Coordinates of C-alpha atoms in Angstrom, one line a residue:
Chain A
X665 CA -4.6 16.5 -25.9
X666 CA -1.2 15.0 -25.9
X667 CA 1.6 16.0 -23.6
X668 CA 5.2 14.9 -23.5
X669 CA 6.5 12.3 -21.1
X670 CA 8.6 14.9 -19.3
X671 CA 5.7 17.3 -18.9
X672 CA 3.5 14.4 -17.6
X673 CA 6.3 13.4 -15.1
X674 CA 6.6 17.0 -13.9
X675 CA 2.8 17.3 -13.5
X676 CA 2.7 14.0 -11.5
X677 CA 5.6 15.1 -9.3
X678 CA 4.4 18.7 -8.6
X679 CA 2.1 19.5 -5.7
X680 CA -1.5 19.2 -6.7
X681 CA -2.8 22.6 -7.9
X682 CA -6.3 21.5 -8.9
X683 CA -9.5 21.0 -6.9
X684 CA -9.2 19.9 -3.3
X685 CA -11.6 19.0 -0.6
X686 CA -11.6 18.9 3.2
X687 CA -9.7 16.1 4.8
X688 CA -9.4 15.4 8.5
X689 CA -6.4 13.0 8.7
X690 CA -6.6 12.6 12.5
X691 CA -10.3 11.8 12.4
X692 CA -9.8 9.3 9.6
X693 CA -7.0 7.6 11.5
X694 CA -9.1 7.4 14.7
X695 CA -12.1 5.9 12.9
X696 CA -9.8 3.3 11.2
X697 CA -8.2 2.3 14.5
X698 CA -11.7 2.0 16.2
X699 CA -13.0 0.0 13.2
X700 CA -10.1 -2.5 13.3
X701 CA -10.2 -2.7 17.1
X702 CA -13.9 -3.6 17.1
X703 CA -13.4 -6.1 14.3
X704 CA -10.4 -7.8 16.1
X705 CA -12.4 -7.9 19.4
X706 CA -15.4 -9.5 17.7
X707 CA -13.3 -12.1 15.8
X708 CA -11.3 -12.9 19.0
X709 CA -14.5 -13.4 21.0
X710 CA -16.2 -15.5 18.4
X711 CA -13.3 -17.5 17.0
X712 CA -10.4 -17.4 19.5
X713 CA -7.0 -18.4 18.0
X714 CA -5.2 -21.7 17.2
X715 CA -3.5 -23.5 20.1
X716 CA -2.9 -27.1 19.3
X717 CA -1.0 -28.7 22.2
X718 CA 2.6 -29.4 21.3
X719 CA 3.8 -33.0 20.7
X720 CA 5.9 -34.7 23.3
X721 CA 8.4 -37.5 23.3
X722 CA 6.2 -39.2 25.9
X723 CA 3.3 -39.1 23.5
X724 CA 5.4 -40.5 20.7
X725 CA 6.9 -43.3 22.7
X726 CA 3.6 -44.3 24.2
X727 CA 1.6 -44.1 21.0
X728 CA 4.2 -45.6 18.7
X729 CA 6.9 -47.2 20.7
X730 CA 8.3 -49.3 17.9
X731 CA 8.9 -46.2 15.7
X732 CA 10.5 -44.3 18.6
X733 CA 12.7 -47.3 19.3
X734 CA 13.8 -47.7 15.7
X735 CA 14.5 -44.0 15.5
X736 CA 16.7 -44.2 18.6
X737 CA 18.7 -47.0 16.8
X738 CA 19.0 -44.8 13.7
X739 CA 20.5 -42.0 15.9
X740 CA 23.1 -44.5 17.2
X741 CA 23.8 -45.9 13.8
X742 CA 24.1 -42.4 12.2
X743 CA 21.4 -43.1 9.6
X744 CA 18.7 -40.7 10.8
X745 CA 17.7 -37.6 9.0
X746 CA 19.6 -35.4 11.4
X747 CA 22.7 -37.6 11.4
X748 CA 23.0 -37.5 7.6
X749 CA 21.8 -33.9 7.2
X750 CA 24.9 -31.8 6.6
X751 CA 25.2 -28.1 7.5
X752 CA 24.6 -26.5 9.9
X753 CA 24.5 -29.6 12.1
X754 CA 27.3 -31.8 10.8
X755 CA 29.4 -32.6 7.8
X756 CA 27.6 -35.8 6.8
X757 CA 26.5 -34.4 3.5
X758 CA 27.2 -31.3 1.3
X759 CA 23.6 -30.2 1.5
X760 CA 21.7 -28.5 -1.3
X761 CA 23.1 -26.5 -4.1
X762 CA 22.0 -24.3 -7.1
X763 CA 24.6 -24.7 -9.8
X764 CA 28.0 -23.9 -8.4
X765 CA 26.6 -22.3 -5.3
X766 CA 26.9 -24.6 -2.3
X767 CA 25.8 -22.1 0.3
X768 CA 24.7 -24.7 2.8
X769 CA 28.1 -26.3 2.8
X770 CA 30.0 -23.0 2.7
X771 CA 28.1 -21.7 5.7
X772 CA 29.7 -24.5 7.7
X773 CA 28.7 -26.4 10.9
X774 CA 27.4 -23.7 13.3
X775 CA 25.1 -25.8 15.4
X776 CA 27.0 -29.1 15.8
X777 CA 24.8 -32.1 16.7
X778 CA 26.2 -35.5 17.6
X779 CA 23.1 -37.7 17.5
X780 CA 24.7 -40.6 19.2
X781 CA 25.7 -38.7 22.4
X782 CA 23.3 -35.8 22.5
X783 CA 20.1 -37.7 21.4
X784 CA 20.8 -41.0 23.2
X785 CA 23.8 -41.5 25.5
X786 CA 23.8 -38.1 27.3
X787 CA 20.0 -38.2 28.1
X788 CA 20.2 -41.8 29.2
X789 CA 23.1 -41.0 31.4
X790 CA 21.0 -38.5 33.4
X791 CA 18.7 -41.2 34.6
X792 CA 18.6 -43.6 37.5
X793 CA 18.6 -46.8 35.5
X794 CA 18.2 -50.5 35.8
X795 CA 21.3 -52.8 36.0
X796 CA 20.6 -53.8 32.4
X797 CA 20.7 -50.3 31.0
X798 CA 23.6 -49.3 33.2
X799 CA 25.6 -52.3 32.0
X800 CA 24.7 -51.5 28.4
X801 CA 25.8 -47.9 28.8
X802 CA 29.1 -49.0 30.4
X803 CA 29.7 -51.5 27.6
X804 CA 29.0 -48.8 24.9
X805 CA 31.2 -46.2 26.5
X806 CA 34.1 -48.7 26.8
X807 CA 33.9 -49.9 23.2
X808 CA 35.9 -48.6 20.3
X809 CA 34.2 -46.3 17.7
X810 CA 34.4 -49.0 15.0
X811 CA 32.8 -51.5 17.4
X812 CA 30.0 -49.1 18.3
X813 CA 29.4 -48.4 14.6
X814 CA 29.3 -52.1 13.8
X815 CA 26.7 -52.9 16.5
X816 CA 24.5 -50.0 15.7
X817 CA 24.6 -50.5 11.9
X818 CA 23.9 -54.2 12.2
X819 CA 20.9 -53.6 14.4
X820 CA 19.6 -50.7 12.2
X821 CA 20.0 -52.8 9.1
X822 CA 18.2 -55.7 10.7
X823 CA 15.2 -53.5 11.7
X824 CA 15.1 -51.9 8.3
X825 CA 15.1 -55.4 6.7
X826 CA 11.9 -56.4 8.6
X827 CA 10.4 -53.0 7.9
X828 CA 10.4 -51.9 11.6
X829 CA 8.6 -54.9 13.0
X830 CA 10.8 -55.3 16.0
X831 CA 9.5 -58.7 17.0
X832 CA 10.7 -60.1 13.7
X833 CA 14.3 -58.9 14.1
X834 CA 16.6 -62.0 14.2
X835 CA 19.3 -62.4 16.8
X836 CA 22.6 -60.9 15.9
X837 CA 25.7 -59.1 17.1
X838 CA 24.0 -55.9 18.2
X839 CA 26.0 -55.5 21.5
X840 CA 24.3 -53.1 23.9
X841 CA 22.3 -51.3 21.2
X842 CA 18.9 -53.0 21.9
X843 CA 19.2 -52.3 25.6
X844 CA 20.1 -48.6 25.0
X845 CA 17.2 -48.2 22.6
X846 CA 14.9 -49.8 25.1
X847 CA 16.2 -47.6 27.9
X848 CA 15.6 -44.5 25.9
X849 CA 12.1 -45.6 24.9
X850 CA 11.3 -46.2 28.6
X851 CA 12.8 -42.9 29.5
X852 CA 10.6 -41.2 26.8
X853 CA 7.5 -43.1 28.0
X854 CA 8.1 -41.8 31.5
X855 CA 8.3 -38.2 30.2
X856 CA 11.9 -37.5 31.1
X857 CA 13.4 -37.2 27.6
X858 CA 11.8 -33.9 26.6
X859 CA 13.6 -31.9 29.4
X860 CA 16.8 -33.9 29.1
X861 CA 17.1 -33.2 25.4
X862 CA 16.5 -29.5 26.0
X863 CA 18.8 -29.0 29.0
X864 CA 21.7 -31.3 27.9
X865 CA 22.9 -31.2 31.5
X866 CA 22.6 -27.4 31.8
X867 CA 20.1 -25.2 33.5
X868 CA 19.0 -22.2 31.4
X869 CA 18.1 -23.3 27.8
X870 CA 16.0 -21.7 25.1
X871 CA 17.1 -23.6 22.1
X872 CA 14.8 -26.4 21.0
X873 CA 16.9 -27.5 18.0
X874 CA 17.7 -31.0 19.3
X875 CA 14.2 -31.8 20.3
X876 CA 12.7 -30.6 17.0
X877 CA 15.3 -32.5 14.9
X878 CA 14.9 -35.7 16.9
X879 CA 11.1 -35.4 16.4
X880 CA 11.5 -35.0 12.7
X881 CA 13.7 -38.2 12.4
X882 CA 10.7 -40.4 13.2
X883 CA 7.2 -40.7 11.8
X884 CA 5.3 -39.1 14.8
X885 CA 5.7 -35.4 13.8
X886 CA 5.3 -36.2 10.1
X887 CA 2.0 -38.2 10.7
X888 CA 0.7 -35.3 12.9
X889 CA 1.5 -32.9 10.1
X890 CA -0.3 -35.0 7.5
X891 CA -3.4 -35.4 9.8
X892 CA -3.5 -31.6 10.3
X893 CA -3.2 -31.1 6.5
X894 CA 0.0 -29.2 6.9
X895 CA 2.3 -31.0 4.5
X896 CA 4.1 -28.8 2.0
X897 CA 3.0 -30.9 -1.0
X898 CA -0.6 -30.0 -0.2
X899 CA -0.2 -26.2 0.3
X900 CA 0.4 -26.9 4.0
X901 CA 2.7 -24.0 4.3
X902 CA -0.2 -21.6 4.2
X903 CA -2.6 -23.8 6.3
X904 CA -3.2 -23.6 10.0
X905 CA -4.3 -26.1 12.6
X906 CA -8.0 -26.3 13.2
X907 CA -10.4 -24.0 11.3
X908 CA -8.2 -20.9 11.3
X909 CA -6.7 -19.1 8.4
X910 CA -2.9 -19.6 8.1
X911 CA -0.1 -17.7 6.5
X912 CA -2.1 -17.1 3.2
X913 CA 0.6 -14.6 2.2
X914 CA 2.9 -17.5 1.6
X915 CA 0.8 -18.8 -1.3
X916 CA 3.4 -18.0 -3.9
X917 CA 6.2 -19.6 -1.9
X918 CA 3.9 -22.7 -1.4
X919 CA 2.9 -22.7 -5.0
X920 CA 6.3 -23.8 -6.3
X921 CA 6.2 -27.0 -4.2
X922 CA 3.0 -28.1 -6.0
X923 CA 4.4 -28.2 -9.5
X924 CA 7.1 -30.1 -11.3
X925 CA 10.0 -30.3 -11.2
X926 CA 10.0 -28.8 -7.6
X927 CA 7.6 -31.4 -6.2
X928 CA 9.7 -34.4 -7.3
X929 CA 12.7 -35.1 -5.2
X930 CA 14.0 -37.6 -7.7
X931 CA 14.3 -34.9 -10.4
X932 CA 17.8 -33.6 -10.6
X933 CA 19.1 -31.0 -10.2
X934 CA 16.0 -28.9 -9.5
X935 CA 13.6 -31.2 -7.7
X936 CA 16.4 -32.7 -5.5
X937 CA 17.4 -29.1 -4.5
X938 CA 13.9 -27.6 -4.5
X939 CA 14.3 -25.8 -1.2
X940 CA 17.3 -23.9 -2.5
X941 CA 15.8 -23.2 -5.9
X942 CA 12.6 -21.9 -4.5
X943 CA 14.5 -19.6 -2.0
X944 CA 16.3 -18.1 -5.0
X945 CA 13.1 -17.7 -7.0
X946 CA 11.3 -16.0 -4.1
X947 CA 14.3 -13.8 -3.4
X948 CA 14.3 -12.7 -7.1
X949 CA 10.5 -12.2 -7.0
X950 CA 10.7 -10.1 -3.8
X951 CA 13.4 -8.0 -5.4
X952 CA 11.1 -7.7 -8.5
X953 CA 8.2 -6.5 -6.4
X954 CA 10.4 -3.7 -5.0
X955 CA 11.7 -2.8 -8.5
X956 CA 8.3 -3.0 -10.3
X957 CA 8.4 0.8 -11.2
X958 CA 11.5 0.2 -13.4
X959 CA 10.7 -3.2 -14.9
X960 CA 9.6 -2.8 -18.5
X961 CA 6.2 -4.2 -19.3
X962 CA 5.2 -4.8 -15.7
X963 CA 5.3 -1.0 -15.0
X964 CA 3.2 -0.3 -18.0
X965 CA 0.4 -2.7 -17.3
X966 CA -1.6 -0.3 -15.1
X967 CA -1.7 2.2 -18.0
X968 CA -2.8 -0.5 -20.5
X969 CA -5.4 -2.3 -18.3
X970 CA -7.9 0.5 -17.3
X971 CA -8.6 -0.5 -13.7
X972 CA -7.7 3.0 -12.8
X973 CA -10.8 4.2 -14.7
X974 CA -12.8 2.7 -11.8
X975 CA -10.6 4.0 -9.1
X976 CA -10.8 7.6 -10.3
X977 CA -14.2 7.3 -11.9
X978 CA -15.5 10.5 -10.3
X979 CA -12.6 12.5 -11.4
X980 CA -12.8 11.3 -15.0
X981 CA -16.5 11.8 -15.2
X982 CA -16.4 15.3 -13.6
X983 CA -13.8 16.4 -16.0
X984 CA -15.0 14.5 -19.1
X985 CA -11.7 12.8 -19.6
X986 CA -11.5 9.8 -21.9
X987 CA -8.7 7.3 -22.1
X988 CA -5.5 8.4 -23.8
X989 CA -4.1 6.1 -26.5
X990 CA -1.0 4.3 -25.2
Chain B
X195 CA 24.4 29.6 11.3
X196 CA 23.6 28.0 7.9
X197 CA 26.7 25.8 8.3
X198 CA 25.3 24.1 11.4
X199 CA 24.2 20.5 10.7
X200 CA 21.2 21.0 13.0
X201 CA 20.1 24.1 11.1
X202 CA 20.6 22.3 7.7
X203 CA 18.5 19.4 8.8
X204 CA 15.8 21.6 10.2
X205 CA 15.7 23.7 7.0
X206 CA 15.6 20.6 4.8
X207 CA 12.8 19.1 6.9
X208 CA 10.7 22.3 6.9
X209 CA 11.2 22.6 3.1
X210 CA 10.2 19.0 2.3
X211 CA 7.8 18.2 4.9
X212 CA 6.2 21.2 6.6
X213 CA 3.5 20.5 9.2
X214 CA 0.8 21.4 6.7
X215 CA 1.9 18.3 4.7
X216 CA 2.3 16.1 7.7
X217 CA -1.1 16.9 9.1
X218 CA -3.1 18.2 6.2
X219 CA -6.7 19.4 6.4
X220 CA -7.4 19.1 2.7
X221 CA -6.5 16.7 -0.1
X222 CA -6.9 16.5 -3.9
X223 CA -10.6 16.1 -5.0
X224 CA -9.7 13.0 -7.0
X225 CA -9.1 11.0 -3.8
X226 CA -12.6 9.5 -3.9
X227 CA -12.4 5.8 -3.8
X228 CA -12.6 3.1 -1.1
X229 CA -9.2 1.9 -2.2
X230 CA -7.6 4.8 -0.4
X231 CA -8.9 3.5 2.9
X232 CA -6.7 0.4 2.9
X233 CA -3.4 2.3 3.7
X234 CA -4.8 3.7 6.9
X235 CA -6.5 0.4 7.7
X236 CA -3.1 -1.4 7.4
X237 CA -1.6 1.1 9.8
X238 CA -4.4 0.6 12.2
X239 CA -4.1 -3.1 12.1
X240 CA -0.3 -2.7 12.7
X241 CA -1.1 -0.5 15.7
X242 CA -3.4 -3.3 17.1
X243 CA -0.7 -5.9 16.5
X244 CA 1.9 -3.8 18.4
X245 CA -0.5 -3.1 21.3
X246 CA -1.6 -6.7 21.7
X247 CA 2.0 -7.8 21.2
X248 CA 3.3 -5.6 24.0
X249 CA 0.8 -7.2 26.4
X250 CA 1.9 -10.7 25.2
X251 CA 5.5 -9.7 25.6
X252 CA 5.0 -8.7 29.2
X253 CA 3.5 -12.1 30.1
X254 CA 5.7 -14.4 28.0
X255 CA 5.1 -16.7 25.1
X256 CA 3.4 -19.5 27.1
X257 CA 0.9 -17.3 29.0
X258 CA -2.0 -17.7 26.5
X259 CA -2.0 -21.4 27.0
X260 CA -3.1 -21.1 30.6
X261 CA -5.0 -17.8 30.8
X262 CA -8.3 -16.7 29.3
X263 CA -7.1 -13.1 29.2
X264 CA -3.9 -14.4 27.6
X265 CA -5.9 -16.4 25.0
X266 CA -8.0 -13.3 24.2
X267 CA -4.9 -11.1 23.8
X268 CA -3.3 -13.8 21.6
X269 CA -6.5 -13.9 19.5
X270 CA -6.4 -10.1 19.2
X271 CA -2.8 -10.4 18.0
X272 CA -3.7 -13.2 15.6
X273 CA -6.7 -11.6 14.0
X274 CA -5.0 -8.2 13.8
X275 CA -2.2 -9.9 11.8
X276 CA -4.7 -11.6 9.5
X277 CA -6.4 -8.2 8.9
X278 CA -3.1 -6.5 8.5
X279 CA -2.1 -8.7 5.6
X280 CA -5.5 -8.5 3.9
X281 CA -5.5 -4.7 4.1
X282 CA -1.9 -4.5 3.0
X283 CA -2.3 -6.7 0.0
X284 CA -5.4 -4.8 -1.1
X285 CA -3.4 -1.5 -0.6
X286 CA -0.5 -2.9 -2.6
X287 CA -2.7 -4.0 -5.5
X288 CA -4.5 -0.7 -5.5
X289 CA -1.2 1.2 -5.6
X290 CA 0.0 -1.0 -8.4
X291 CA -3.1 -0.4 -10.6
X292 CA -2.7 3.3 -9.9
X293 CA 0.9 3.2 -10.9
X294 CA 1.5 5.1 -7.7
X295 CA 5.2 5.3 -8.3
X296 CA 4.8 8.0 -10.9
X297 CA 6.1 11.5 -10.2
X298 CA 9.2 10.8 -8.2
X299 CA 7.4 8.3 -5.9
X300 CA 9.6 5.3 -6.6
X301 CA 11.0 5.3 -3.0
X302 CA 7.5 5.5 -1.6
X303 CA 6.6 2.3 -3.6
X304 CA 9.9 0.6 -2.7
X305 CA 9.6 1.3 1.0
X306 CA 6.1 -0.1 0.9
X307 CA 7.2 -3.2 -0.9
X308 CA 10.1 -3.7 1.6
X309 CA 7.6 -3.3 4.4
X310 CA 5.6 -6.1 2.9
X311 CA 8.6 -8.4 2.8
X312 CA 9.6 -7.4 6.3
X313 CA 6.1 -8.1 7.5
X314 CA 6.2 -11.6 6.2
X315 CA 9.5 -12.2 8.0
X316 CA 8.0 -10.8 11.2
X317 CA 4.8 -12.8 11.0
X318 CA 6.8 -15.9 10.2
X319 CA 8.9 -15.6 13.4
X320 CA 5.6 -15.1 15.3
X321 CA 4.3 -18.4 14.1
X322 CA 7.6 -20.0 15.4
X323 CA 7.1 -18.6 18.9
X324 CA 3.6 -19.8 19.6
X325 CA 5.0 -22.7 21.7
X326 CA 2.3 -25.0 20.3
X327 CA 2.2 -27.8 17.7
X328 CA 2.2 -25.3 14.9
X329 CA 5.6 -24.0 16.1
X330 CA 7.1 -27.5 16.1
X331 CA 5.8 -28.2 12.7
X332 CA 6.7 -24.9 11.0
X333 CA 10.2 -24.8 12.5
X334 CA 11.0 -28.4 11.4
X335 CA 9.7 -27.8 7.9
X336 CA 11.1 -24.3 7.4
X337 CA 14.6 -25.1 8.5
X338 CA 15.4 -26.8 5.2
X339 CA 14.8 -23.7 3.1
X340 CA 17.0 -21.5 5.3
X341 CA 19.7 -24.1 5.7
X342 CA 19.8 -24.6 1.9
X343 CA 20.8 -20.9 1.6
X344 CA 23.3 -21.0 4.5
X345 CA 21.0 -18.6 6.3
X346 CA 20.2 -21.4 8.9
X347 CA 23.8 -21.1 10.1
X348 CA 22.9 -17.9 11.9
X349 CA 19.1 -17.7 11.7
X350 CA 18.0 -20.9 13.5
X351 CA 14.3 -21.3 13.2
X352 CA 14.3 -24.1 15.8
X353 CA 15.9 -21.9 18.4
X354 CA 12.9 -20.5 20.4
X355 CA 15.0 -17.9 22.3
X356 CA 16.5 -16.5 19.1
X357 CA 13.2 -16.3 17.3
X358 CA 11.4 -14.8 20.2
X359 CA 13.9 -11.9 20.5
X360 CA 13.9 -11.3 16.7
X361 CA 10.1 -11.3 16.7
X362 CA 9.5 -8.9 19.6
X363 CA 12.5 -6.6 19.2
X364 CA 14.6 -6.6 16.1
X365 CA 12.0 -7.3 13.3
X366 CA 9.3 -5.0 14.7
X367 CA 11.9 -2.2 15.0
X368 CA 12.9 -2.7 11.3
X369 CA 9.3 -2.9 10.2
X370 CA 8.4 0.1 12.3
X371 CA 11.2 2.3 10.9
X372 CA 10.4 1.3 7.3
X373 CA 6.7 2.0 7.9
X374 CA 7.4 5.5 9.3
X375 CA 9.7 6.3 6.4
X376 CA 7.0 5.1 4.0
X377 CA 4.3 7.2 5.6
X378 CA 6.5 10.3 5.7
X379 CA 7.2 9.8 2.0
X380 CA 3.5 9.6 1.2
X381 CA 3.0 12.8 3.1
X382 CA 5.9 14.5 1.4
X383 CA 5.0 13.6 -2.2
X384 CA 1.3 13.6 -1.8
X385 CA -1.2 11.2 -3.4
X386 CA -0.4 10.4 -7.0
X387 CA -2.6 12.2 -9.6
X388 CA -4.9 10.0 -11.8
X389 CA -3.5 8.3 -14.8
X390 CA -4.8 10.4 -17.8
X391 CA -5.2 13.4 -15.6
X392 CA -5.3 16.7 -17.6
X393 CA -2.7 19.2 -16.4
X394 CA -4.7 22.0 -17.9
X395 CA -7.6 21.2 -15.5
X396 CA -5.4 21.4 -12.4
X397 CA -5.4 25.1 -12.5
X398 CA -9.0 25.3 -11.4
X399 CA -9.0 25.9 -7.7
X400 CA -11.8 24.8 -5.4

């Protein structure tokens, strides 16, 4: 029997007038809640939940003092990841773009971060310090901006040249920069930097942006992410620490980072702006999910691939209904 | 009387969603597959998430690090989220293969899909407020995507206070409202008839 599209639509939309059966919606809901509750309790008792201790600046400075020290110098020289990031932290770069859309740049600097003062000078200034560090701080504060930049850049370049091996850095015109970096490293080793970065001289504070960004400028956080198999290039976005399932629902988002050109930062323009391109793609796909009922082809697949024959098997068998030709 | 907004709203509600539809005691005979269970299981997992989340909210985000009861409650929250997504994705695929948007059910599908996207956002902020290594890592990595779109200018994933408030107040409210609308639409329109169903057979009453 063939019926018109309109008649089929009216039939699908109308209240069901065929056979019905008893249905206790409240009972079904209660059983479902009980089932899920029992399952959650059992899983919680058997498995617990992930709780890897957070990293600290103390841990970083103690376990890899040279890397922390070199990162502190980068913050002073303005060459760290944060110092060169762009919006929303500073204007050091235009940020990422997709074609003519420079959304990162257009959104502006809404969380300004001055790595020199907020990551190094201000935290150091909160400490009771040795004569050497106090003198270095006074020298730094009294110097002109160009002089500060020259000292820090010279020292940063020298460290980069010897690939971070501090003992191999030749003598040079570094001014108070080595003393400041040493002072911050000692402060971090003592455990005082975490709180100083967070509070920035205040009392109430709930914004961890400065701590997180400083962490990311060195190798400590990155190494920990690699060890925990959390790197984006290895599906890390949907992984979790330990033996726990992660955000598996981000598989499609994570997928794009595994394939070219998105996984190659050198590839321009897409690989170099992968974060932005992937956000656009996922935005479009999310919109597509919502609009599936009106997307040609995608909306017809359920009629063409007869998975529904399994779902409604009893109905089809009871009524002797065969597939209609599409 | 009929000019009153209140009366109009009541009349419209009673016409579209009478109590018999909201709390039915029968359903079409073709509803006979395990796939139908996953909608109510998703709602049940959401209920567990909200219940365990309320307990966690009372004690604060760092409680579970130092308390066995806190760790158990956090685990309930964690596993309920995992189940919620498993059930929801199965429910979503099931509804896709049933072409469940047929018969004026587009908005039912759309609210469900929006709820799925809103759930991802809500869960994501949850991962940011665990106050553990995971939160440090995820916030550092995730900031680049949001910043690249200019979203990071006002949605700062490294701001614990902001993420915590969004996770426990704003996003659950949005997700809750969308879910309620979705469920009411399901009740109003009823369960979609089978593809290939024969209209002539629907005259036969039980």
